């Protein structure tokens, strides 16, 4: 309803001298202007590449000198500079936003790549473990077919576990029926360095029998220690760590129900 609306519609500056009614303003705006005793008004459009961004308005004091076309030209030049600055700022913000989008996209691609790489490595490791287990089973079956003596069979099974399975050490012990319920080593392979001979294991419910070997015999269930260094159930942990053992599994052997 005022000069700003007229300027936006007509796309050109407007100079309204003080003390005069301006037909470009609505009666309501004219009355408000008279009641406030405002001075001369200049409104210029802010245009960039034929697009109106907004307007700049200058209102002089009632007791000030009247504004002229020189002031209009000066304000128009300023409006042109403002329009360029606004567009440059918008362009910078747009470019910054685009760069951020590309950075996020690149980060997303890198994350997806890393996750895929981790899955591939995990899958490759799992395939390697599966192939190793299959190789142990195949070699063990061959041993079972060709071995004729029990001690020879047990020793070859230990050899297969270490050589084909890649384990640091393997041993087989028999549960004794004596009073102390001792466990007697019958075969072993790999790096021992006196570890087994110093165990003095039992499968009774005693401190020497509560490790994985004694517990496996007593419970008739496999026992696994995933981290020897942080295990509270292995009293031989210091000796095991000295020999480079990081984890341990004990599997019960059955002969019928025994």
Tab-separated table of C-alpha atoms in Angstrom:
chain	number	residue	atom	x	y	z
A	1	UNK	CA	0.000	0.000	0.000
A	2	UNK	CA	2.994	2.299	0.389
A	3	UNK	CA	5.923	3.345	-1.753
A	4	UNK	CA	7.741	0.026	-1.208
A	5	UNK	CA	4.883	-1.900	-2.814
A	6	UNK	CA	4.813	0.523	-5.743
A	7	UNK	CA	8.582	0.168	-6.235
A	8	UNK	CA	8.371	-3.638	-6.179
A	9	UNK	CA	5.602	-3.571	-8.776
A	10	UNK	CA	7.109	-0.936	-11.042
A	11	UNK	CA	10.727	-2.039	-10.540
A	12	UNK	CA	12.015	1.541	-10.352
A	13	UNK	CA	12.966	4.109	-7.653
A	14	UNK	CA	10.448	6.407	-5.986
A	15	UNK	CA	11.122	9.869	-4.521
A	16	UNK	CA	8.398	11.366	-2.352
A	17	UNK	CA	9.089	14.962	-1.127
A	18	UNK	CA	8.134	15.990	2.379
A	19	UNK	CA	4.873	17.792	3.127
A	20	UNK	CA	3.127	16.478	-0.009
A	21	UNK	CA	0.550	13.755	-0.577
A	22	UNK	CA	1.820	10.975	-2.802
A	23	UNK	CA	-0.796	9.263	-4.980
A	24	UNK	CA	1.342	6.156	-5.102
A	25	UNK	CA	0.494	5.606	-1.433
A	26	UNK	CA	-2.876	4.444	-0.133
A	27	UNK	CA	-5.016	6.896	1.927
A	28	UNK	CA	-4.168	4.960	5.086
A	29	UNK	CA	-0.444	5.283	4.453
A	30	UNK	CA	-0.816	8.960	3.545
A	31	UNK	CA	-2.657	9.636	6.823
A	32	UNK	CA	-0.087	7.747	8.880
A	33	UNK	CA	2.707	9.649	7.154
A	34	UNK	CA	1.001	12.980	7.908
A	35	UNK	CA	0.365	12.029	11.533
A	36	UNK	CA	4.022	11.119	12.098
A	37	UNK	CA	5.284	14.237	10.332
A	38	UNK	CA	7.981	12.254	8.494
A	39	UNK	CA	10.179	13.969	5.953
A	40	UNK	CA	11.031	13.039	2.376
A	41	UNK	CA	11.174	9.372	1.414
A	42	UNK	CA	13.249	7.509	-1.161
A	43	UNK	CA	12.625	3.837	-1.961
A	44	UNK	CA	14.845	2.045	-4.479
A	45	UNK	CA	14.610	-1.565	-5.664
A	46	UNK	CA	17.414	-4.028	-5.001
A	47	UNK	CA	17.732	-5.931	-8.275
A	48	UNK	CA	20.222	-8.555	-9.381
A	49	UNK	CA	20.125	-10.102	-12.849
A	50	UNK	CA	16.564	-8.849	-13.369
A	51	UNK	CA	15.346	-10.425	-10.129
A	52	UNK	CA	14.011	-8.152	-7.384
A	53	UNK	CA	15.521	-9.084	-4.045
A	54	UNK	CA	13.879	-6.314	-1.990
A	55	UNK	CA	13.991	-2.565	-1.433
A	56	UNK	CA	16.045	0.061	0.417
A	57	UNK	CA	14.106	2.881	2.054
A	58	UNK	CA	15.475	6.200	3.337
A	59	UNK	CA	13.255	8.584	5.358
A	60	UNK	CA	14.545	12.037	6.170
A	61	UNK	CA	13.705	14.055	9.296
A	62	UNK	CA	10.871	16.579	8.939
A	63	UNK	CA	13.226	19.456	9.652
A	64	UNK	CA	15.889	18.130	7.300
A	65	UNK	CA	16.513	19.214	3.712
A	66	UNK	CA	14.391	17.709	1.009
A	67	UNK	CA	15.809	14.708	-0.838
A	68	UNK	CA	16.642	15.007	-4.545
A	69	UNK	CA	17.382	12.866	-7.566
A	70	UNK	CA	21.059	13.044	-6.619
A	71	UNK	CA	20.133	11.146	-3.484
A	72	UNK	CA	18.107	8.726	-5.593
A	73	UNK	CA	21.110	8.043	-7.844
A	74	UNK	CA	23.372	7.553	-4.838
A	75	UNK	CA	20.907	5.183	-3.176
A	76	UNK	CA	20.395	3.289	-6.453
A	77	UNK	CA	24.162	2.750	-6.781
A	78	UNK	CA	24.235	1.528	-3.190
A	79	UNK	CA	21.314	-0.811	-3.908
A	80	UNK	CA	23.233	-2.303	-6.831
A	81	UNK	CA	26.213	-2.986	-4.582
A	82	UNK	CA	23.939	-4.490	-1.931
A	83	UNK	CA	22.298	-6.720	-4.531
A	84	UNK	CA	25.705	-7.990	-5.671
A	85	UNK	CA	26.806	-8.587	-2.083
A	86	UNK	CA	23.588	-10.459	-1.271
A	87	UNK	CA	23.909	-12.676	-4.327
A	88	UNK	CA	27.576	-13.324	-3.591
A	89	UNK	CA	26.639	-14.302	-0.044
A	90	UNK	CA	23.862	-16.549	-1.313
A	91	UNK	CA	26.224	-18.100	-3.847
A	92	UNK	CA	28.824	-18.685	-1.135
A	93	UNK	CA	26.206	-20.256	1.150
A	94	UNK	CA	24.977	-22.424	-1.711
A	95	UNK	CA	28.494	-23.529	-2.594
A	96	UNK	CA	29.267	-24.194	1.062
A	97	UNK	CA	26.104	-26.283	1.344
A	98	UNK	CA	27.018	-28.200	-1.806
A	99	UNK	CA	30.535	-28.827	-0.509
A	100	UNK	CA	29.075	-30.059	2.775
A	101	UNK	CA	26.701	-32.366	0.905
A	102	UNK	CA	29.595	-33.768	-1.080
A	103	UNK	CA	31.666	-34.181	2.074
A	104	UNK	CA	28.797	-36.057	3.732
A	105	UNK	CA	28.330	-38.163	0.608
A	106	UNK	CA	32.047	-38.903	0.501
A	107	UNK	CA	32.008	-39.758	4.214
A	108	UNK	CA	29.031	-42.030	3.615
A	109	UNK	CA	30.802	-43.751	0.741
A	110	UNK	CA	33.951	-44.146	2.835
A	111	UNK	CA	31.942	-45.599	5.720
A	112	UNK	CA	30.167	-48.006	3.376
A	113	UNK	CA	33.523	-48.972	1.871
A	114	UNK	CA	35.044	-49.543	5.308
A	115	UNK	CA	32.061	-51.613	6.432
A	116	UNK	CA	32.212	-53.669	3.238
A	117	UNK	CA	35.955	-54.142	3.648
A	118	UNK	CA	35.439	-55.261	7.251
A	119	UNK	CA	32.742	-57.731	6.178
A	120	UNK	CA	34.985	-59.084	3.426
A	121	UNK	CA	37.863	-59.523	5.873
A	122	UNK	CA	35.553	-61.152	8.408
A	123	UNK	CA	34.107	-63.454	5.756
A	124	UNK	CA	37.585	-64.303	4.463
A	125	UNK	CA	38.718	-65.136	7.983
A	126	UNK	CA	35.635	-67.271	8.557
A	127	UNK	CA	36.236	-69.121	5.272
A	128	UNK	CA	39.833	-69.687	6.306
A	129	UNK	CA	38.684	-71.112	9.637
A	130	UNK	CA	36.091	-73.294	7.921
A	131	UNK	CA	38.653	-74.612	5.435
A	132	UNK	CA	41.033	-75.284	8.303
A	133	UNK	CA	38.379	-77.235	10.200
A	134	UNK	CA	37.493	-79.228	7.106
A	135	UNK	CA	41.153	-80.014	6.508
A	136	UNK	CA	41.490	-81.226	10.096
A	137	UNK	CA	38.422	-83.450	9.704
A	138	UNK	CA	39.680	-84.904	6.412
A	139	UNK	CA	43.144	-85.614	7.811
A	140	UNK	CA	41.632	-87.072	10.993
A	141	UNK	CA	39.430	-89.419	8.986
A	142	UNK	CA	42.474	-90.569	7.039
A	143	UNK	CA	44.286	-91.231	10.313
A	144	UNK	CA	41.331	-93.212	11.642
A	145	UNK	CA	41.337	-95.410	8.533
A	146	UNK	CA	45.065	-96.116	8.397
A	147	UNK	CA	46.106	-96.282	12.073
A	148	UNK	CA	46.117	-99.710	13.693
A	149	UNK	CA	47.441	-98.965	17.191
A	150	UNK	CA	45.679	-96.761	19.742
A	151	UNK	CA	48.777	-94.807	20.810
A	152	UNK	CA	49.737	-94.217	17.183
A	153	UNK	CA	46.185	-93.033	16.424
A	154	UNK	CA	46.132	-90.581	19.334
A	155	UNK	CA	49.556	-89.174	18.476
A	156	UNK	CA	48.616	-88.679	14.836
A	157	UNK	CA	45.386	-86.935	15.842
A	158	UNK	CA	47.420	-84.456	17.908
A	159	UNK	CA	49.786	-83.955	14.970
A	160	UNK	CA	46.865	-83.227	12.640
A	161	UNK	CA	45.351	-80.683	15.056
A	162	UNK	CA	48.633	-78.765	15.286
A	163	UNK	CA	49.865	-79.093	11.693
A	164	UNK	CA	46.560	-78.767	9.799
A	165	UNK	CA	44.580	-76.820	12.363
A	166	UNK	CA	47.328	-74.294	13.060
A	167	UNK	CA	47.058	-74.618	16.845
A	168	UNK	CA	50.085	-73.996	19.053
A	169	UNK	CA	49.706	-77.174	21.083
A	170	UNK	CA	47.346	-80.117	21.441
A	171	UNK	CA	47.303	-83.024	23.871
A	172	UNK	CA	45.103	-85.970	24.811
A	173	UNK	CA	44.670	-87.181	28.366
A	174	UNK	CA	42.866	-90.162	29.838
A	175	UNK	CA	40.751	-89.916	32.986
A	176	UNK	CA	42.050	-92.225	35.700
A	177	UNK	CA	39.863	-94.146	38.124
A	178	UNK	CA	42.305	-93.820	40.999
A	179	UNK	CA	41.536	-92.074	44.290
A	180	UNK	CA	42.879	-88.717	43.105
A	181	UNK	CA	41.038	-88.996	39.779
A	182	UNK	CA	44.204	-88.105	37.909
A	183	UNK	CA	44.496	-87.296	34.200
A	184	UNK	CA	47.254	-89.103	32.329
A	185	UNK	CA	48.770	-87.667	29.162
A	186	UNK	CA	48.820	-90.220	26.340
A	187	UNK	CA	49.743	-88.003	23.342
A	188	UNK	CA	50.744	-84.434	22.533
A	189	UNK	CA	52.052	-82.244	19.724
A	190	UNK	CA	53.198	-78.670	19.253
A	191	UNK	CA	54.977	-76.309	21.618
A	192	UNK	CA	54.840	-77.749	25.160
A	193	UNK	CA	58.098	-76.782	26.933
A	194	UNK	CA	57.203	-78.843	29.994
A	195	UNK	CA	53.699	-77.371	30.381
A	196	UNK	CA	51.777	-80.667	30.441
A	197	UNK	CA	54.212	-82.504	32.722
A	198	UNK	CA	53.885	-79.748	35.303
A	199	UNK	CA	50.093	-79.696	35.364
A	200	UNK	CA	49.320	-82.482	37.900
A	201	UNK	CA	45.704	-82.328	36.726
A	202	UNK	CA	42.685	-84.053	38.203
A	203	UNK	CA	39.114	-84.415	37.115
A	204	UNK	CA	37.849	-84.339	40.675
A	205	UNK	CA	36.130	-81.331	42.198
A	206	UNK	CA	39.383	-79.837	43.497
A	207	UNK	CA	41.389	-76.720	42.528
A	208	UNK	CA	43.443	-78.885	40.098
A	209	UNK	CA	40.219	-80.285	38.654
A	210	UNK	CA	38.304	-77.071	38.087
A	211	UNK	CA	40.173	-76.010	34.977
A	212	UNK	CA	38.834	-76.708	31.474
A	213	UNK	CA	40.267	-80.254	31.256
A	214	UNK	CA	38.944	-81.564	34.559
A	215	UNK	CA	35.615	-79.774	34.117
A	216	UNK	CA	35.164	-81.221	30.598
A	217	UNK	CA	35.614	-84.757	31.949
A	218	UNK	CA	33.450	-84.212	34.993
A	219	UNK	CA	30.602	-82.395	33.179
A	220	UNK	CA	30.966	-84.332	29.898
A	221	UNK	CA	30.692	-81.001	28.070
A	222	UNK	CA	33.224	-78.944	26.051
A	223	UNK	CA	34.955	-76.156	27.971
A	224	UNK	CA	36.392	-73.013	26.353
A	225	UNK	CA	38.561	-70.218	27.743
A	226	UNK	CA	38.595	-67.461	25.142
A	227	UNK	CA	41.101	-65.241	26.971
A	228	UNK	CA	43.543	-66.982	29.283
A	229	UNK	CA	45.068	-63.731	30.503
A	230	UNK	CA	41.738	-62.635	31.991
A	231	UNK	CA	40.447	-66.015	33.124
A	232	UNK	CA	39.679	-66.711	36.778
A	233	UNK	CA	39.123	-70.451	36.216
A	234	UNK	CA	42.605	-71.469	35.101
A	235	UNK	CA	45.129	-71.842	37.891
A	236	UNK	CA	47.897	-72.600	35.348
A	237	UNK	CA	47.299	-69.319	33.465
A	238	UNK	CA	50.771	-67.815	34.231
A	239	UNK	CA	52.544	-70.887	32.821
A	240	UNK	CA	50.238	-70.938	29.793
A	241	UNK	CA	50.871	-67.263	29.039
A	242	UNK	CA	54.638	-67.787	29.277
A	243	UNK	CA	54.340	-70.345	26.460
A	244	UNK	CA	52.275	-68.066	24.246
A	245	UNK	CA	48.894	-69.715	24.827
A	246	UNK	CA	46.096	-67.147	24.499
A	247	UNK	CA	43.012	-69.366	24.541
A	248	UNK	CA	42.149	-72.948	25.372
A	249	UNK	CA	39.470	-75.566	24.682
A	250	UNK	CA	38.958	-78.976	26.310
A	251	UNK	CA	36.706	-81.565	24.611
A	252	UNK	CA	35.540	-84.731	26.383
A	253	UNK	CA	36.312	-88.094	24.712
A	254	UNK	CA	33.676	-90.806	25.083
A	255	UNK	CA	33.929	-94.592	24.912
A	256	UNK	CA	30.325	-95.683	24.957
A	257	UNK	CA	28.737	-94.094	28.023
A	258	UNK	CA	32.083	-93.454	29.693
